[in-house]
Structure formats: structure tokens, C-alpha cells
PDB file of C-alpha atoms in Angstrom:
ATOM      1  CA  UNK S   1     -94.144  73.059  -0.781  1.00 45.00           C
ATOM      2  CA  UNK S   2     -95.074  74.822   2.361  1.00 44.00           C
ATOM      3  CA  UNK S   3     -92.774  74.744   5.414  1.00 47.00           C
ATOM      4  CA  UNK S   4     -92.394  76.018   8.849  1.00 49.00           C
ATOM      5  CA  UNK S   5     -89.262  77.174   9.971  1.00 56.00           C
ATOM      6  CA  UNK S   6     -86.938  79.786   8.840  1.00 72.00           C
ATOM      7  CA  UNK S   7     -86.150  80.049   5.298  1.00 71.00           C
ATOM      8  CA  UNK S   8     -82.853  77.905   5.660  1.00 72.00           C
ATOM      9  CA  UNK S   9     -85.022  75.196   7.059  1.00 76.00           C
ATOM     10  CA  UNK S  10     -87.173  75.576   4.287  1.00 74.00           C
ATOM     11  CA  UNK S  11     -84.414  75.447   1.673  1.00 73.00           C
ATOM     12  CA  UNK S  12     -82.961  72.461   3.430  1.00 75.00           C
ATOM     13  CA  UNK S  13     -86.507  70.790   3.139  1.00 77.00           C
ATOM     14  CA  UNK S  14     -86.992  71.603  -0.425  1.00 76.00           C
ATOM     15  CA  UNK S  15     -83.294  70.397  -1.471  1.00 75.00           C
ATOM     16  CA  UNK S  16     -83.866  67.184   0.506  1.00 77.00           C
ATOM     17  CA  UNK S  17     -87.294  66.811  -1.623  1.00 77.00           C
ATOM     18  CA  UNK S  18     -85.813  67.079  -5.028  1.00 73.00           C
ATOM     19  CA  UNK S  19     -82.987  65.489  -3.881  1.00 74.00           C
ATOM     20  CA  UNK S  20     -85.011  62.691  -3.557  1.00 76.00           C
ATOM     21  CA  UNK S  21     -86.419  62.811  -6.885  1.00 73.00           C
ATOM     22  CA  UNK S  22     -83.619  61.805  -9.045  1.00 74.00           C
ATOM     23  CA  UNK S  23     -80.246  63.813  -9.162  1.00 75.00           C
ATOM     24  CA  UNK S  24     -80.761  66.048 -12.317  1.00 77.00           C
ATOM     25  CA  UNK S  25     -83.858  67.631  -9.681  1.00 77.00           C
ATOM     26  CA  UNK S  26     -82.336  70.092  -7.575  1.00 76.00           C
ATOM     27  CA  UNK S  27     -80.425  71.491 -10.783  1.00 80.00           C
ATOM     28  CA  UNK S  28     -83.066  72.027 -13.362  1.00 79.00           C
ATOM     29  CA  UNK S  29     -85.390  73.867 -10.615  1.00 79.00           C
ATOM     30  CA  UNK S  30     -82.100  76.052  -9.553  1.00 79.00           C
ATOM     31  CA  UNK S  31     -82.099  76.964 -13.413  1.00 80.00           C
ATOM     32  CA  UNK S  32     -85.608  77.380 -14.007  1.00 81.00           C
ATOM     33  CA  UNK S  33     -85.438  79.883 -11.175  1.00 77.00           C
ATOM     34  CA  UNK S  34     -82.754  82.065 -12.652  1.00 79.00           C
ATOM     35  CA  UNK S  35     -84.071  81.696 -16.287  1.00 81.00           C
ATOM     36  CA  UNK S  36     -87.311  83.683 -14.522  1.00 80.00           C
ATOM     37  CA  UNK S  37     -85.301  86.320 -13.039  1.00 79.00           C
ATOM     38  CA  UNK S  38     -85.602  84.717  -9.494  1.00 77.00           C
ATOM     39  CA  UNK S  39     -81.429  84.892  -9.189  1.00 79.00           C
ATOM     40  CA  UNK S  40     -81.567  85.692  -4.972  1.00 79.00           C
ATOM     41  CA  UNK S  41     -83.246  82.289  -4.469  1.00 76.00           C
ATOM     42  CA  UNK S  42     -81.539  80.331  -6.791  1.00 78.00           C
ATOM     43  CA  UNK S  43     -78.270  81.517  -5.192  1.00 80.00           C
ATOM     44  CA  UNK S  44     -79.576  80.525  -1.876  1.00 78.00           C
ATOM     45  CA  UNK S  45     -80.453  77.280  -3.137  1.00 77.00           C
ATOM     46  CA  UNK S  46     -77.368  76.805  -4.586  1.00 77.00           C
ATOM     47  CA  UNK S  47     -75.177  77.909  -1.406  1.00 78.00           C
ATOM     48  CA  UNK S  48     -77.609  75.530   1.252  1.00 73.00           C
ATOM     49  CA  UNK S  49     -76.782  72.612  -1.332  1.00 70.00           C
ATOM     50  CA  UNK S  50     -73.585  73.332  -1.096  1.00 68.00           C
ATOM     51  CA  UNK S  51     -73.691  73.487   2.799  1.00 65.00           C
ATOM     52  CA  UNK S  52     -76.288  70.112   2.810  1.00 60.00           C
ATOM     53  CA  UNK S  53     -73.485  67.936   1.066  1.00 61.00           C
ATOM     54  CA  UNK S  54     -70.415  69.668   3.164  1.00 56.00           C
ATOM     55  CA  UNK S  55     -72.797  68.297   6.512  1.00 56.00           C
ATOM     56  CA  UNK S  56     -73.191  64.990   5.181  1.00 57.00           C
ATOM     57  CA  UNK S  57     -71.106  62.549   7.128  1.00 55.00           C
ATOM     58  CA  UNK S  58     -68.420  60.740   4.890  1.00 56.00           C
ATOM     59  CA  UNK S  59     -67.588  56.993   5.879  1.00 56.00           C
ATOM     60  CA  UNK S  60     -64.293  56.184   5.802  1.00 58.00           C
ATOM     61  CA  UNK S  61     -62.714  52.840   4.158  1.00 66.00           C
ATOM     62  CA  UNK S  62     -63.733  49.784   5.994  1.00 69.00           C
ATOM     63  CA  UNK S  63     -62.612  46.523   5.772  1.00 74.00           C
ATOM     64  CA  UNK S  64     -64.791  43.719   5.856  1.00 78.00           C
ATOM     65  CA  UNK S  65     -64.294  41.597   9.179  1.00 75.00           C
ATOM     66  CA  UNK S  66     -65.334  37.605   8.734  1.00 76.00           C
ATOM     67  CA  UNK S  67     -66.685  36.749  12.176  1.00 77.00           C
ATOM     68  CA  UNK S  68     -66.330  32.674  12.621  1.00 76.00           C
ATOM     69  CA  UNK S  69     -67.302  30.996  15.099  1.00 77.00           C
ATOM     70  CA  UNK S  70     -64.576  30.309  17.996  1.00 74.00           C
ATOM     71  CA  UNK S  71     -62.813  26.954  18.284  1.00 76.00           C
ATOM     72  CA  UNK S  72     -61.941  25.757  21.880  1.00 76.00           C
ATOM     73  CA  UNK S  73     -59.796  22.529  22.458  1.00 76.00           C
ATOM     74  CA  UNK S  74     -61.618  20.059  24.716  1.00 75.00           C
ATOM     75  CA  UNK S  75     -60.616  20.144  28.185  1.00 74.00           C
ATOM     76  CA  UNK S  76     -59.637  16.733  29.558  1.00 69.00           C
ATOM     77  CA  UNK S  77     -60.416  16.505  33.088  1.00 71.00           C
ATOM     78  CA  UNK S  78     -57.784  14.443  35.232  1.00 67.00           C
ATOM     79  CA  UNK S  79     -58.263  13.494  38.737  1.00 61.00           C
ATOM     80  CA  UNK S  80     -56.302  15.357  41.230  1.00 61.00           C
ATOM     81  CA  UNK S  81     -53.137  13.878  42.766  1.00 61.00           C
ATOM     82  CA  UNK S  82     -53.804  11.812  46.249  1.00 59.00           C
ATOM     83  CA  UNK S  83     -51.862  13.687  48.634  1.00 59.00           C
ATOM     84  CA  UNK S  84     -50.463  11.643  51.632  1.00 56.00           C
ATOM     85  CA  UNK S  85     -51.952  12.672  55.476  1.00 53.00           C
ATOM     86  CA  UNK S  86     -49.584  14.251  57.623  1.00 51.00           C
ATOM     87  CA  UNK S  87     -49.609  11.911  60.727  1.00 51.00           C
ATOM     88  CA  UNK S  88     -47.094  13.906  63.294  1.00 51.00           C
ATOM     89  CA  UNK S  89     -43.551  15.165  62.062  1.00 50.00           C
ATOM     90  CA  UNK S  90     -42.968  15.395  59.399  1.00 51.00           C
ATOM     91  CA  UNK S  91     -43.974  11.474  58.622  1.00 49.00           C
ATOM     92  CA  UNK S  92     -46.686   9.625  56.521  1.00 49.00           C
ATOM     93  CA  UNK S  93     -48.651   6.683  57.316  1.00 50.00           C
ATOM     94  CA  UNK S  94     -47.385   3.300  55.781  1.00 51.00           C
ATOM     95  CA  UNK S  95     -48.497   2.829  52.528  1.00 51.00           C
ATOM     96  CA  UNK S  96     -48.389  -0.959  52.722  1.00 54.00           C
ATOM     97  CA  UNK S  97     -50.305  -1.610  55.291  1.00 56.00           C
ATOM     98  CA  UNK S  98     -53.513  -3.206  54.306  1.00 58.00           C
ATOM     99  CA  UNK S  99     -57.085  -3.066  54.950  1.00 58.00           C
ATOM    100  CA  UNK S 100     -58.732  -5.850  57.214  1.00 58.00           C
ATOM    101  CA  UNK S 101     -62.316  -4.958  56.608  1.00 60.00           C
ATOM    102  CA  UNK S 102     -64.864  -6.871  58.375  1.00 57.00           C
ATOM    103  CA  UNK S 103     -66.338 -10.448  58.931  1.00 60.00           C
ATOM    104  CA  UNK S 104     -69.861 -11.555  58.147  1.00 54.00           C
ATOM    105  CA  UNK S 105     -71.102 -14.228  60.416  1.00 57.00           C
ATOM    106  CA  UNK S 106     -72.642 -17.227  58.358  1.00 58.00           C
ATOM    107  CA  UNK S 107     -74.511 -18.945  61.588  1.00 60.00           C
ATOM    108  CA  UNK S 108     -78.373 -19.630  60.452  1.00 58.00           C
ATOM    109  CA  UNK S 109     -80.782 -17.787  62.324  1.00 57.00           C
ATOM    110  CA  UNK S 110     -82.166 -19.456  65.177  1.00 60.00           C
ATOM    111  CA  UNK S 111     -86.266 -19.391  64.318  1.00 56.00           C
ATOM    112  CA  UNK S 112     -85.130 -21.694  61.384  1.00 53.00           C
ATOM    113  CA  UNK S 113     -84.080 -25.274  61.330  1.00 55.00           C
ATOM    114  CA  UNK S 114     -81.489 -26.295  59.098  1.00 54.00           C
ATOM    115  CA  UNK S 115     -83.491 -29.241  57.502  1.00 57.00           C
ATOM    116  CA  UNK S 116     -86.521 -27.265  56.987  1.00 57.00           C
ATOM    117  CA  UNK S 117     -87.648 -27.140  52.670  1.00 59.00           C
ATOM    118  CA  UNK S 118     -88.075 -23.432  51.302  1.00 57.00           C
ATOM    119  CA  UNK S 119     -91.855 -22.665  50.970  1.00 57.00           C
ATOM    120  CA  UNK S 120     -92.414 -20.607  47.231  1.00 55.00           C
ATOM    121  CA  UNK S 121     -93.730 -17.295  47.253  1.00 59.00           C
ATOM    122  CA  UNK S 122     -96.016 -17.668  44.329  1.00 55.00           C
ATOM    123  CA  UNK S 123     -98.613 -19.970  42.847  1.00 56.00           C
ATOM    124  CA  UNK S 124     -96.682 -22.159  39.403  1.00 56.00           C
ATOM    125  CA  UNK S 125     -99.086 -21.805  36.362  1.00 53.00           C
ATOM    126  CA  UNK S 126    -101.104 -24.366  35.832  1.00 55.00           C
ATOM    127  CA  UNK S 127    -100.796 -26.107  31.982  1.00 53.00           C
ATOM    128  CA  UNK S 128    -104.212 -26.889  31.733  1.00 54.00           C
ATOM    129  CA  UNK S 129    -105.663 -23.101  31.931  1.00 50.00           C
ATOM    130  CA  UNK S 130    -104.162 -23.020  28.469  1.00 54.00           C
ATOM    131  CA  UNK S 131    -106.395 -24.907  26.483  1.00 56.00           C
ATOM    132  CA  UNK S 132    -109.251 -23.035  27.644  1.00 53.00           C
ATOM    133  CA  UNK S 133    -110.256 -19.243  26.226  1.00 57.00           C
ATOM    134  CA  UNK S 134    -112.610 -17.322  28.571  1.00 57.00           C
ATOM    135  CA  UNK S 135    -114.962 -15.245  26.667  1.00 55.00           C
ATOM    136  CA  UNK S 136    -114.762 -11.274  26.680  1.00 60.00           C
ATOM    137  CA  UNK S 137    -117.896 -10.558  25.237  1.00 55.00           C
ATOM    138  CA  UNK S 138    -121.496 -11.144  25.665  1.00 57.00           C
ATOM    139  CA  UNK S 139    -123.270 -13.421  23.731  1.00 61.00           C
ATOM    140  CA  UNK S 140    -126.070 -11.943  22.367  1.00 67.00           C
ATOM    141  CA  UNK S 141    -126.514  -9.134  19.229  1.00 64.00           C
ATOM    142  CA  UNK S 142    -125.999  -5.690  19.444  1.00 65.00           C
ATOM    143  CA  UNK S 143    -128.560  -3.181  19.705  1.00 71.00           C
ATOM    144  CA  UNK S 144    -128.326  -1.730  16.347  1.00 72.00           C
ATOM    145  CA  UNK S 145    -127.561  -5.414  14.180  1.00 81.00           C
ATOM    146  CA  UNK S 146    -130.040  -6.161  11.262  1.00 86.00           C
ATOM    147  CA  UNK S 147    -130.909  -2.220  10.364  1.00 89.00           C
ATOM    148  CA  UNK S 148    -130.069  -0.894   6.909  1.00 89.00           C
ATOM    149  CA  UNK S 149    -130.721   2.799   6.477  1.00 90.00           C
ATOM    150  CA  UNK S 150    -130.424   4.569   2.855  1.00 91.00           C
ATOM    151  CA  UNK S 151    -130.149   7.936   2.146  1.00 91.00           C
ATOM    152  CA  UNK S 152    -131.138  10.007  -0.955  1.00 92.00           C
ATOM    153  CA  UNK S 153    -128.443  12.194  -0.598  1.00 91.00           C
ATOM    154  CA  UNK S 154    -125.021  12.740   1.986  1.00 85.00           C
ATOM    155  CA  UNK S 155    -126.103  15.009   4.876  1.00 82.00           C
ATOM    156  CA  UNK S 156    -126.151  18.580   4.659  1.00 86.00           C
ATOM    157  CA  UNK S 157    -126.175  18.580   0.899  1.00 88.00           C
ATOM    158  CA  UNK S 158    -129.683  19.075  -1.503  1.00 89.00           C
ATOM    159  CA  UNK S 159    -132.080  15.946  -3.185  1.00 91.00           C
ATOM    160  CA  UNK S 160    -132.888  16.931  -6.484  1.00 90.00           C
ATOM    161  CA  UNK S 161    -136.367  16.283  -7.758  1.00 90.00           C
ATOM    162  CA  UNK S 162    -137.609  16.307 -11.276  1.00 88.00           C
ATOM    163  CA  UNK S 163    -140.837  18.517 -11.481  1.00 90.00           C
ATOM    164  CA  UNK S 164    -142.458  15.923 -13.677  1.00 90.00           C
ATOM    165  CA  UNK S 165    -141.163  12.637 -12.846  1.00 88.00           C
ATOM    166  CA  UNK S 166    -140.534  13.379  -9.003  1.00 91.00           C
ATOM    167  CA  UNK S 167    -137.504  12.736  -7.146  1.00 92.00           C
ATOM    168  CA  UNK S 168    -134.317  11.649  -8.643  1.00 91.00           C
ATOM    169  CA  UNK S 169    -133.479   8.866  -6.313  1.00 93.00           C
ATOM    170  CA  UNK S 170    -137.041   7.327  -5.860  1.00 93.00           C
ATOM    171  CA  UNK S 171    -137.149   7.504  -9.715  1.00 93.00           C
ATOM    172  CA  UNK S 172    -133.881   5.704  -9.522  1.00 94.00           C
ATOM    173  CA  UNK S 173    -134.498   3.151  -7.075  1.00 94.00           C
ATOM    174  CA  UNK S 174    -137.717   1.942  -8.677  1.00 94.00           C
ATOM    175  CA  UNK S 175    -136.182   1.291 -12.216  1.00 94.00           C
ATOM    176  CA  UNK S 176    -133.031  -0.467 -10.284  1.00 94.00           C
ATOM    177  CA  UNK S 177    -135.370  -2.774  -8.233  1.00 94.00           C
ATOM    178  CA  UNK S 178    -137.393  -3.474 -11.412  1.00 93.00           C
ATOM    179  CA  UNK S 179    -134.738  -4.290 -13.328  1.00 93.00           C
ATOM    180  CA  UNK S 180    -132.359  -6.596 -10.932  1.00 93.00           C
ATOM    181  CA  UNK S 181    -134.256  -7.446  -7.846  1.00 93.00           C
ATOM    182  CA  UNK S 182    -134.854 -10.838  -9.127  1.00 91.00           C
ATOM    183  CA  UNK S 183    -130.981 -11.726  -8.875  1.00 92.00           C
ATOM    184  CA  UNK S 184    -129.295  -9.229  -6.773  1.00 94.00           C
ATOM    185  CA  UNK S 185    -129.129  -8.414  -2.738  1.00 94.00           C
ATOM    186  CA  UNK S 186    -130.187  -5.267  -1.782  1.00 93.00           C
ATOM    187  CA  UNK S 187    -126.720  -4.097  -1.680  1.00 93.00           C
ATOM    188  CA  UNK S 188    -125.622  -4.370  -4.608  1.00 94.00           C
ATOM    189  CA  UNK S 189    -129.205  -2.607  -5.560  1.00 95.00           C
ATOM    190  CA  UNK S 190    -128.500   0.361  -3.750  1.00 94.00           C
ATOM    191  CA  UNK S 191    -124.767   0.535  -5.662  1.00 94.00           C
ATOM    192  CA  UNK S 192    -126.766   0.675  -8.933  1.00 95.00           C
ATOM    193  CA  UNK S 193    -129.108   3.060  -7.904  1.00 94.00           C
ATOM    194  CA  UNK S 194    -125.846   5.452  -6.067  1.00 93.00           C
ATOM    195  CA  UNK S 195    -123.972   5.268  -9.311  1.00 94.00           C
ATOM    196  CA  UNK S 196    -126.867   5.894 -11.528  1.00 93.00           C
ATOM    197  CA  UNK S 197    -127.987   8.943  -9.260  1.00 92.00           C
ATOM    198  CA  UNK S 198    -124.834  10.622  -9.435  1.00 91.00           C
ATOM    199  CA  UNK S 199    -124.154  10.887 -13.173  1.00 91.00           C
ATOM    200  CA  UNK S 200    -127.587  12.092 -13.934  1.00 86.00           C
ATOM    201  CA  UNK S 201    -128.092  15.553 -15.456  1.00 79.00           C
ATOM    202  CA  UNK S 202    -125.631  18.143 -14.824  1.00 85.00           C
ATOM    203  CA  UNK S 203    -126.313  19.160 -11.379  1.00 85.00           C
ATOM    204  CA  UNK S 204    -124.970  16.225  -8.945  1.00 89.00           C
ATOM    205  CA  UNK S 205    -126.228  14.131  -5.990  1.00 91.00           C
ATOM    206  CA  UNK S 206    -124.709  11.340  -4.436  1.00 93.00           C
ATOM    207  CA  UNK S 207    -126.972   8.685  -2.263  1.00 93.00           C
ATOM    208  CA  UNK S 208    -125.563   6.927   0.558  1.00 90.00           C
ATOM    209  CA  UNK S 209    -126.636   4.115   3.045  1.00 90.00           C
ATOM    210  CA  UNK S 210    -125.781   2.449   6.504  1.00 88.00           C
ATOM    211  CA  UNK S 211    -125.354  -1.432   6.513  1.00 89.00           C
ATOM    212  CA  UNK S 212    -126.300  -3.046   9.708  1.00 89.00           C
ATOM    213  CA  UNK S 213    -126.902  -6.348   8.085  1.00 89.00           C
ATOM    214  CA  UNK S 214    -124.951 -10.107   8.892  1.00 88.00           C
ATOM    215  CA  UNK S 215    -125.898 -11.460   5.544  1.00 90.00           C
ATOM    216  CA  UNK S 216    -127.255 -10.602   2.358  1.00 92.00           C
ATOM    217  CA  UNK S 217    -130.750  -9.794   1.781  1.00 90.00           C
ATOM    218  CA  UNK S 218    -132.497 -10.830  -1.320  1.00 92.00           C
ATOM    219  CA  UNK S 219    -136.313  -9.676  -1.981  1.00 88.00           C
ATOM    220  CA  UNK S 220    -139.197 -12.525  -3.565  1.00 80.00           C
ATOM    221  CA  UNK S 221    -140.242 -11.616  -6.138  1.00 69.00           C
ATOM    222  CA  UNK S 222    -142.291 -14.558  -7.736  1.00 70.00           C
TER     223      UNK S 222
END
């Protein structure tokens, strides 16, 4: 391997190298080189080996410290002592004398007459609001009330269609309604016709539909 750097560095490189290809390396390539005569630069090899291990720092014993987490009592916090005031020499106040406060005056105001009633502040409920319910809707249909809308297939995947017959779910739908629409709603139709769509052949569709209807819708069919 090619290096710069003086030939030490070189031999420092190329010892590190095999060095790092298993430890048996650096030995068999130091005898190959004297088995073909090359003696100067196995001896160099051999002295800058010497002189790589000799550099390496050594680590010393260490013991293994456990780190734990610290432990700290809990401090207890105590009020601090009441000192006395200093009222002149060397004397405190009397601790027994006592504290008179202050008096509250209990005459009525004079804008109000003693025999006048309190007036309330608010209106009572009334009982007979209960038995009435005030309406939070309008009373009429919605907009969209009385649509049904089927689908051959969910949105955004394919309707298969037989090249012969046509498509799947028409095909479908037409033997359904021949076959029950004399005792079934249409609801019940369109279930037929969904589960006989989707285990038909081996590629799969599944139909689908939007009921907008209040009550069940039957066709005449006599």
C-alpha cells in the first residue's frame, strides 16, 4: 500500500494495517519478507513494531465506581422565633395587655325604614313552564328525505362488465328484482344483489347505496 510520508510513517501505516487484520498478520508478512531475501525491511518492520506497542498507552487498574443517586433528608421549615420590640431601656412592652379592636355601628341606614319588606332580586320559576316542551326544530322535511341512490361499485374503484352478458351489477339487479320483487322492499333487494355481486368470478366488486327513505318501499308488480 502506497503512503506519503517518510518511510517510518509508512512502516507505522503498514503495521497498523495488518495489525488490523488479525494478529498472526504483521508476523507472517515479516517472514515472508526474510524468506525472499528482503532481511533490511523485515528488520525495520520488526524494530517500528516494537516501537508501535512501546507508544501505546497502558491503562492502569481501575476500579469500578457505582454512582447512586444522592439522598437528602427533608428540611422541615419552622417559623422563626417572635422577638420582643425594644420600647426604651432596656424594657419590653406588656405582653398582657390586650387588643381592643374596633366597633361596628349596627344603626340602619337612614334611606330605609325599618318596617319596609325586602324586594327579590330575581324572577321564582314558574311550575307551569314545565309541562310544556318548546320545539327546536322546524317542522317540515329535509331537503334530501325520500332519495335512494345505488351504486354499482364504491367510489374510486372499477365496475366489471361481462363482454357478453353486459355489466355485472345490471345483470345482477335484474335477476334479484325478478326473482323477489314480489315480496321484498327495495332494500333488502339491493342486499341480494350487493352480496351476489361481490362473490362473482374471481375478480371482486362491491355495490353500495344511500338510503334517504322514512319507510320501506315495495314495487307492484301484479
Amino acid at each position: 500500500r502506497a503512503g506519503s510520508g517518510s518511510r517510518r510513517d509508512q512502516a507505522r501505516q503498514l503495521i497498523t494495517d495488518l495489525e488490523t487484520r488479525g494478529s498472526q498478520a504483521l508476523p507472517l508478512f515479516i517472514s515472508c519478507l526474510e524468506d525472499t531475501g528482503q532481511d533490511m525491511l523485515a528488520s525495520f518492520l520488526r524494530t517500528n513494531r516494537q516501537a508501535v506497542q512501546l507508544s501505546k498507552p497502558t491503562l492502569e487498574n481501575l476500579t469500578p465506581v457505582v454512582l447512586r443517586p444522592e439522598i437528602r433528608k427533608p428540611e422541615v421549615l419552622r417559623p422563626e422565633t417572635p422577638r420582643p420590640v425594644d420600647i426604651g431601656s432596656g424594657g419590653f412592652g406588656d405582653v398582657d395587655q390586650k387588643d381592643h379592636g374596633f366597633e361596628v355601628a349596627s344603626t340602619p341606614p337612614e334611606d330605609v325604614s325599618s318596617g319596609s319588606n325586602p324586594e327579590p332580586d330575581a324572577t321564582p320559576f314558574q311550575d307551569d313552564l314545565r309541562t310544556f316542551d318548546q320545539l327546536d326544530a322546524v317542522s317540515s322535511l329535509p331537503t334530501p328525505s325520500d332519495i335512494f341512490v345505488s351504486y354499482s361499485t364504491f367510489p374510486g374503484f372499477v365496475s366489471l362488465r361481462d363482454p357478453k352478458s353486459g355489466s355485472w351489477y345490471v345483470e345482477t339487479l335484474d335477476d334479484i328484482f325478478e326473482q323477489w320483487a314480489h315480496s321484498e322492499d327495495l332494500q333488502s333487494l339491493l342486499l341480494r344483489v350487493a352480496n351476489a355481486v361481490s362473490v362473482k368470478g374471481i375478480y371482486k366488486q362491491m355495490p353500495g347505496c344511500f338510503n334517504f327513505l322514512r319507510k320501506k318501499l315495495f314495487f307492484k308488480t301484479s
